[in-house]
């Protein structure tokens, strides 16, 4: 029982990170109906933003302080929000009226461009980098369970960001406009909604969440590299599809589900070598029995 609970705690912490990244995929799909494959690379850029911001912030705050960690997190989110908006303006906006396949291939190209540019020795370099300790790390032993302060912070931060995202989407004018564009872009434009502003805001918001995921991932695993977003981004994409692409609660549920099942698989002898493939197995099973995902409802298309 103790081992089960320990794996559950580890899985929830990992799933919380997947959920943050999956939200970006599902928001962009909900507005533009295409998959932004560069989203996983924004997650990586968020981690590197934290790496370079930490020594600057620690000049003004005590090393390994909670306040300094919050400042690094917020600055990294702001930087990646700007990068997300820039990527949308330069790469996707000129292709908005083109076939979706064109935009999809462009997204893959943007992803490869970011990855190989960041591996250049004049940028980040290809070698893994150690992420600095942002906050004091404490470990608690509760009835043979080991819980670290990093795991608690990852989970609490994710819940706070999800509450904030739900408030923005459901209670603000910008969120209402996002839902209107998602439902019917042309009707929203006729009602006076600025489509370009809404799409830019959606990319910025999703990229900020990916940056938060990158910081939390780096705090948990200490090592970052320019290709860290490839596999993690793919799993988050799978999480978004499993939960129901375009559905915000579904993306969060899918992320938690993938993280927990992957962690449990990693602890089972004979199955641990396949833990990275578990997410894709779940995707296949879900798509066979529920093609729209766990929380999305089938949509009827009029002919």
Short mmCIF file of C-alpha atoms in Angstrom, two decimals:
data_model
loop_
_atom_site.label_atom_id
_atom_site.label_comp_id
_atom_site.label_asym_id
_atom_site.label_seq_id
_atom_site.Cartn_x
_atom_site.Cartn_y
_atom_site.Cartn_z
CA UNK A 1 0.00 0.00 0.00
CA UNK A 2 2.85 2.37 0.86
CA UNK A 3 4.49 1.78 -2.52
CA UNK A 4 1.16 2.40 -4.27
CA UNK A 5 0.68 5.74 -2.50
CA UNK A 6 4.30 6.75 -3.18
CA UNK A 7 3.91 6.05 -6.89
CA UNK A 8 0.60 7.93 -6.89
CA UNK A 9 2.27 11.02 -5.38
CA UNK A 10 5.11 10.84 -7.93
CA UNK A 11 2.62 10.34 -10.76
CA UNK A 12 0.46 13.29 -9.72
CA UNK A 13 3.51 15.58 -9.68
CA UNK A 14 4.55 14.43 -13.18
CA UNK A 15 0.97 14.55 -14.46
CA UNK A 16 0.57 18.12 -13.23
CA UNK A 17 3.43 19.19 -15.53
CA UNK A 18 1.92 17.32 -18.49
CA UNK A 19 -1.42 19.03 -17.75
CA UNK A 20 0.11 22.52 -17.94
CA UNK A 21 1.66 21.79 -21.34
CA UNK A 22 -1.45 20.00 -22.64
CA UNK A 23 -3.56 23.09 -21.91
CA UNK A 24 -1.53 25.07 -24.48
CA UNK A 25 -2.11 22.43 -27.16
CA UNK A 26 -5.82 22.27 -26.49
CA UNK A 27 -6.35 26.06 -26.34
CA UNK A 28 -4.67 26.63 -29.71
CA UNK A 29 -6.62 23.75 -31.25
CA UNK A 30 -9.85 25.11 -29.80
CA UNK A 31 -9.30 28.48 -31.50
CA UNK A 32 -7.48 27.61 -34.76
CA UNK A 33 -8.18 23.88 -35.21
CA UNK A 34 -4.51 22.95 -35.71
CA UNK A 35 -1.76 21.43 -33.57
CA UNK A 36 1.10 23.75 -32.64
CA UNK A 37 3.96 21.24 -32.55
CA UNK A 38 6.36 24.01 -31.48
CA UNK A 39 4.59 24.16 -28.12
CA UNK A 40 6.94 21.58 -26.58
CA UNK A 41 9.89 23.78 -27.55
CA UNK A 42 8.33 26.76 -25.79
CA UNK A 43 8.27 24.50 -22.71
CA UNK A 44 12.04 24.01 -23.18
CA UNK A 45 12.61 27.74 -23.66
CA UNK A 46 10.77 28.36 -20.38
CA UNK A 47 13.22 26.11 -18.55
CA UNK A 48 16.23 27.88 -20.12
CA UNK A 49 14.71 31.28 -19.32
CA UNK A 50 14.61 30.15 -15.70
CA UNK A 51 18.24 29.00 -15.91
CA UNK A 52 19.50 32.40 -17.09
CA UNK A 53 17.13 34.48 -14.96
CA UNK A 54 18.01 32.80 -11.68
CA UNK A 55 21.47 34.41 -11.13
CA UNK A 56 20.02 37.82 -12.10
CA UNK A 57 17.07 37.53 -9.72
CA UNK A 58 19.30 36.20 -6.91
CA UNK A 59 21.17 39.52 -6.93
CA UNK A 60 18.04 41.12 -5.49
CA UNK A 61 16.61 38.24 -3.45
CA UNK A 62 18.29 35.74 -1.11
CA UNK A 63 19.45 32.52 -2.88
CA UNK A 64 16.93 29.67 -2.81
CA UNK A 65 14.10 31.85 -1.54
CA UNK A 66 10.40 31.33 -2.30
CA UNK A 67 9.97 34.98 -3.34
CA UNK A 68 12.92 34.74 -5.74
CA UNK A 69 11.50 31.51 -7.18
CA UNK A 70 8.12 33.17 -7.80
CA UNK A 71 9.83 36.10 -9.57
CA UNK A 72 11.80 33.71 -11.82
CA UNK A 73 8.61 31.80 -12.61
CA UNK A 74 6.65 34.94 -13.50
CA UNK A 75 9.46 36.41 -15.63
CA UNK A 76 9.92 33.13 -17.53
CA UNK A 77 6.16 32.99 -18.16
CA UNK A 78 6.19 36.59 -19.45
CA UNK A 79 9.15 35.91 -21.77
CA UNK A 80 7.59 32.76 -23.23
CA UNK A 81 4.22 34.48 -23.61
CA UNK A 82 5.99 37.07 -25.78
CA UNK A 83 7.77 34.32 -27.74
CA UNK A 84 4.48 32.49 -28.30
CA UNK A 85 2.86 35.65 -29.65
CA UNK A 86 5.91 36.28 -31.88
CA UNK A 87 5.81 32.73 -33.28
CA UNK A 88 2.11 33.10 -34.09
CA UNK A 89 2.63 36.46 -35.80
CA UNK A 90 5.62 35.40 -37.90
CA UNK A 91 4.89 31.76 -38.71
CA UNK A 92 1.17 31.05 -38.45
CA UNK A 93 -0.72 34.30 -39.10
CA UNK A 94 0.42 34.58 -42.77
CA UNK A 95 -0.91 31.04 -43.34
CA UNK A 96 -4.25 31.43 -41.55
CA UNK A 97 -6.31 31.07 -44.72
CA UNK A 98 -4.19 28.28 -46.15
CA UNK A 99 -5.03 24.53 -45.85
CA UNK A 100 -4.53 23.10 -42.35
CA UNK A 101 -1.89 20.71 -43.69
CA UNK A 102 0.28 23.69 -44.68
CA UNK A 103 0.05 25.14 -41.18
CA UNK A 104 0.74 21.73 -39.63
CA UNK A 105 3.93 21.27 -41.66
CA UNK A 106 4.96 24.82 -40.77
CA UNK A 107 4.49 24.01 -37.07
CA UNK A 108 6.83 21.03 -37.42
CA UNK A 109 9.33 23.29 -39.21
CA UNK A 110 9.16 25.90 -36.46
CA UNK A 111 9.73 23.17 -33.87
CA UNK A 112 12.82 21.82 -35.68
CA UNK A 113 14.15 25.36 -36.22
CA UNK A 114 13.95 26.14 -32.48
CA UNK A 115 15.49 22.81 -31.46
CA UNK A 116 18.49 22.96 -33.83
CA UNK A 117 19.07 26.68 -33.28
CA UNK A 118 19.14 26.19 -29.52
CA UNK A 119 21.64 23.30 -29.86
CA UNK A 120 24.17 25.62 -31.55
CA UNK A 121 27.18 26.29 -29.37
CA UNK A 122 26.57 30.05 -29.56
CA UNK A 123 23.03 29.63 -28.18
CA UNK A 124 22.49 26.99 -25.46
CA UNK A 125 24.75 24.18 -26.72
CA UNK A 126 23.71 20.53 -27.04
CA UNK A 127 25.01 19.37 -23.66
CA UNK A 128 22.60 19.03 -20.72
CA UNK A 129 22.76 21.90 -18.20
CA UNK A 130 22.17 21.68 -14.45
CA UNK A 131 19.20 23.75 -13.33
CA UNK A 132 19.92 25.81 -10.18
CA UNK A 133 17.97 25.31 -6.95
CA UNK A 134 15.30 28.01 -6.92
CA UNK A 135 13.83 27.22 -3.51
CA UNK A 136 14.99 25.40 -0.37
CA UNK A 137 14.29 21.68 -0.87
CA UNK A 138 12.83 19.84 2.09
CA UNK A 139 11.81 16.20 2.37
CA UNK A 140 9.11 14.91 4.69
CA UNK A 141 8.63 11.30 5.80
CA UNK A 142 4.98 10.52 6.51
CA UNK A 143 4.23 6.89 7.40
CA UNK A 144 7.10 5.66 5.20
CA UNK A 145 5.98 7.98 2.39
CA UNK A 146 8.62 10.40 1.09
CA UNK A 147 7.22 13.75 -0.04
CA UNK A 148 9.49 16.54 -1.24
CA UNK A 149 8.71 20.23 -1.09
CA UNK A 150 9.27 20.37 -4.87
CA UNK A 151 6.43 17.89 -5.45
CA UNK A 152 4.10 19.93 -3.24
CA UNK A 153 5.04 23.16 -5.03
CA UNK A 154 4.56 21.56 -8.46
CA UNK A 155 1.08 20.38 -7.54
CA UNK A 156 -0.01 23.57 -5.75
CA UNK A 157 1.34 25.80 -8.54
CA UNK A 158 -0.49 23.74 -11.16
CA UNK A 159 -3.78 23.96 -9.27
CA UNK A 160 -3.42 27.74 -8.84
CA UNK A 161 -2.65 28.19 -12.55
CA UNK A 162 -5.62 26.02 -13.53
CA UNK A 163 -7.93 28.09 -11.31
CA UNK A 164 -6.51 31.28 -12.82
CA UNK A 165 -6.98 29.91 -16.36
CA UNK A 166 -10.58 28.90 -15.63
CA UNK A 167 -11.27 32.39 -14.23
CA UNK A 168 -9.82 34.03 -17.36
CA UNK A 169 -11.77 31.80 -19.75
CA UNK A 170 -15.09 31.84 -17.90
CA UNK A 171 -15.26 35.23 -16.11
CA UNK A 172 -13.43 37.82 -18.25
CA UNK A 173 -14.31 39.61 -21.50
CA UNK A 174 -11.19 38.18 -23.12
CA UNK A 175 -12.23 34.66 -22.11
CA UNK A 176 -15.74 35.24 -23.46
CA UNK A 177 -14.23 36.40 -26.75
CA UNK A 178 -11.98 33.30 -26.82
CA UNK A 179 -15.01 31.04 -26.42
CA UNK A 180 -16.87 32.98 -29.10
CA UNK A 181 -13.99 32.63 -31.58
CA UNK A 182 -13.72 28.95 -30.74
CA UNK A 183 -17.46 28.46 -31.38
CA UNK A 184 -17.76 30.49 -34.59
CA UNK A 185 -14.93 32.74 -35.79
CA UNK A 186 -16.92 34.53 -38.48
CA UNK A 187 -19.86 35.29 -36.19
CA UNK A 188 -17.46 36.54 -33.52
CA UNK A 189 -15.78 38.87 -36.05
CA UNK A 190 -19.20 40.24 -37.08
CA UNK A 191 -19.94 40.96 -33.42
CA UNK A 192 -16.83 43.13 -33.22
CA UNK A 193 -14.34 40.67 -31.71
CA UNK A 194 -10.76 41.39 -32.80
CA UNK A 195 -9.75 37.92 -34.03
CA UNK A 196 -6.01 38.70 -34.29
CA UNK A 197 -5.88 39.93 -30.69
CA UNK A 198 -7.75 36.88 -29.38
CA UNK A 199 -5.48 34.45 -31.22
CA UNK A 200 -2.34 36.27 -30.03
CA UNK A 201 -3.66 36.25 -26.46
CA UNK A 202 -4.39 32.51 -26.71
CA UNK A 203 -0.85 31.78 -27.91
CA UNK A 204 0.60 33.99 -25.16
CA UNK A 205 -1.49 32.37 -22.44
CA UNK A 206 -0.68 28.84 -23.61
CA UNK A 207 3.04 29.64 -23.90
CA UNK A 208 3.07 31.13 -20.39
CA UNK A 209 1.62 27.88 -19.01
CA UNK A 210 4.22 25.88 -20.96
CA UNK A 211 6.97 28.04 -19.42
CA UNK A 212 5.58 27.35 -15.95
CA UNK A 213 5.66 23.65 -16.83
CA UNK A 214 9.29 24.00 -17.96
CA UNK A 215 10.33 25.65 -14.68
CA UNK A 216 8.51 23.05 -12.58
CA UNK A 217 9.99 20.20 -14.67
CA UNK A 218 13.50 21.64 -14.28
CA UNK A 219 13.00 22.00 -10.51
CA UNK A 220 11.95 18.35 -10.34
CA UNK A 221 14.62 16.77 -12.56
CA UNK A 222 17.49 19.32 -12.29
CA UNK A 223 18.81 18.73 -15.83
CA UNK A 224 17.67 20.56 -18.96
CA UNK A 225 18.70 20.41 -22.61
CA UNK A 226 17.44 21.83 -25.94
CA UNK A 227 15.63 18.57 -26.82
CA UNK A 228 13.81 18.18 -23.50
CA UNK A 229 10.58 19.41 -25.08
CA UNK A 230 10.40 16.73 -27.77
CA UNK A 231 9.29 13.73 -25.74
CA UNK A 232 7.59 15.70 -22.99
CA UNK A 233 5.71 17.77 -25.56
CA UNK A 234 4.55 14.64 -27.40
CA UNK A 235 3.25 13.11 -24.19
CA UNK A 236 1.43 16.34 -23.33
CA UNK A 237 -0.09 16.32 -26.82
CA UNK A 238 -1.24 12.75 -26.22
CA UNK A 239 -2.70 13.89 -22.89
CA UNK A 240 -4.66 16.64 -24.66
CA UNK A 241 -6.04 14.13 -27.19
CA UNK A 242 -6.86 11.54 -24.53
CA UNK A 243 -8.77 14.11 -22.48
CA UNK A 244 -10.51 15.51 -25.59
CA UNK A 245 -8.60 18.00 -27.73
CA UNK A 246 -10.15 21.47 -27.39
CA UNK A 247 -11.50 20.70 -23.91
CA UNK A 248 -9.64 22.43 -21.03
CA UNK A 249 -10.72 20.09 -18.17
CA UNK A 250 -10.03 17.18 -20.51
CA UNK A 251 -6.44 18.34 -21.07
CA UNK A 252 -5.86 18.57 -17.31
CA UNK A 253 -7.42 15.14 -16.74
CA UNK A 254 -5.42 13.61 -19.61
CA UNK A 255 -2.16 15.03 -18.23
CA UNK A 256 -2.79 13.65 -14.76
CA UNK A 257 -3.84 10.28 -16.20
CA UNK A 258 -0.76 9.93 -18.42
CA UNK A 259 1.58 11.01 -15.59
CA UNK A 260 0.11 8.58 -13.05
CA UNK A 261 -0.03 5.57 -15.40
CA UNK A 262 3.48 6.24 -16.72
CA UNK A 263 4.85 6.42 -13.19
CA UNK A 264 3.14 3.19 -12.14
CA UNK A 265 4.43 1.48 -15.28
CA UNK A 266 7.96 2.64 -14.43
CA UNK A 267 7.76 0.83 -11.08
CA UNK A 268 6.65 -2.54 -12.51
CA UNK A 269 9.49 -4.95 -13.38
CA UNK A 270 9.34 -5.99 -17.02
CA UNK A 271 7.19 -2.98 -17.92
CA UNK A 272 9.49 -0.15 -16.83
CA UNK A 273 11.42 -0.21 -20.12
CA UNK A 274 8.20 0.60 -21.95
CA UNK A 275 7.10 3.49 -19.73
CA UNK A 276 7.69 6.07 -22.49
CA UNK A 277 5.45 4.08 -24.83
CA UNK A 278 2.62 3.77 -22.32
CA UNK A 279 1.19 7.19 -23.26
CA UNK A 280 0.83 6.18 -26.89
CA UNK A 281 -0.76 2.85 -25.96
CA UNK A 282 -3.34 4.73 -23.90
CA UNK A 283 -3.92 7.06 -26.85
CA UNK A 284 -4.64 4.13 -29.19
CA UNK A 285 -7.02 2.48 -26.73
CA UNK A 286 -8.92 5.71 -26.06
CA UNK A 287 -9.20 6.57 -29.76
CA UNK A 288 -10.58 3.10 -30.52
CA UNK A 289 -13.33 3.20 -27.90
CA UNK A 290 -13.88 6.98 -27.62
CA UNK A 291 -12.48 8.84 -30.66
CA UNK A 292 -13.35 12.31 -29.31
CA UNK A 293 -11.45 11.79 -26.05
CA UNK A 294 -12.66 11.21 -22.52
CA UNK A 295 -14.50 14.50 -21.92
CA UNK A 296 -15.34 15.79 -25.40
CA UNK A 297 -18.74 15.19 -26.95
CA UNK A 298 -19.13 14.05 -30.58
CA UNK A 299 -20.03 16.92 -32.92
CA UNK A 300 -22.53 16.46 -35.73
CA UNK A 301 -21.47 18.03 -39.02
CA UNK A 302 -24.21 19.35 -41.29
CA UNK A 303 -23.90 18.33 -44.93
#
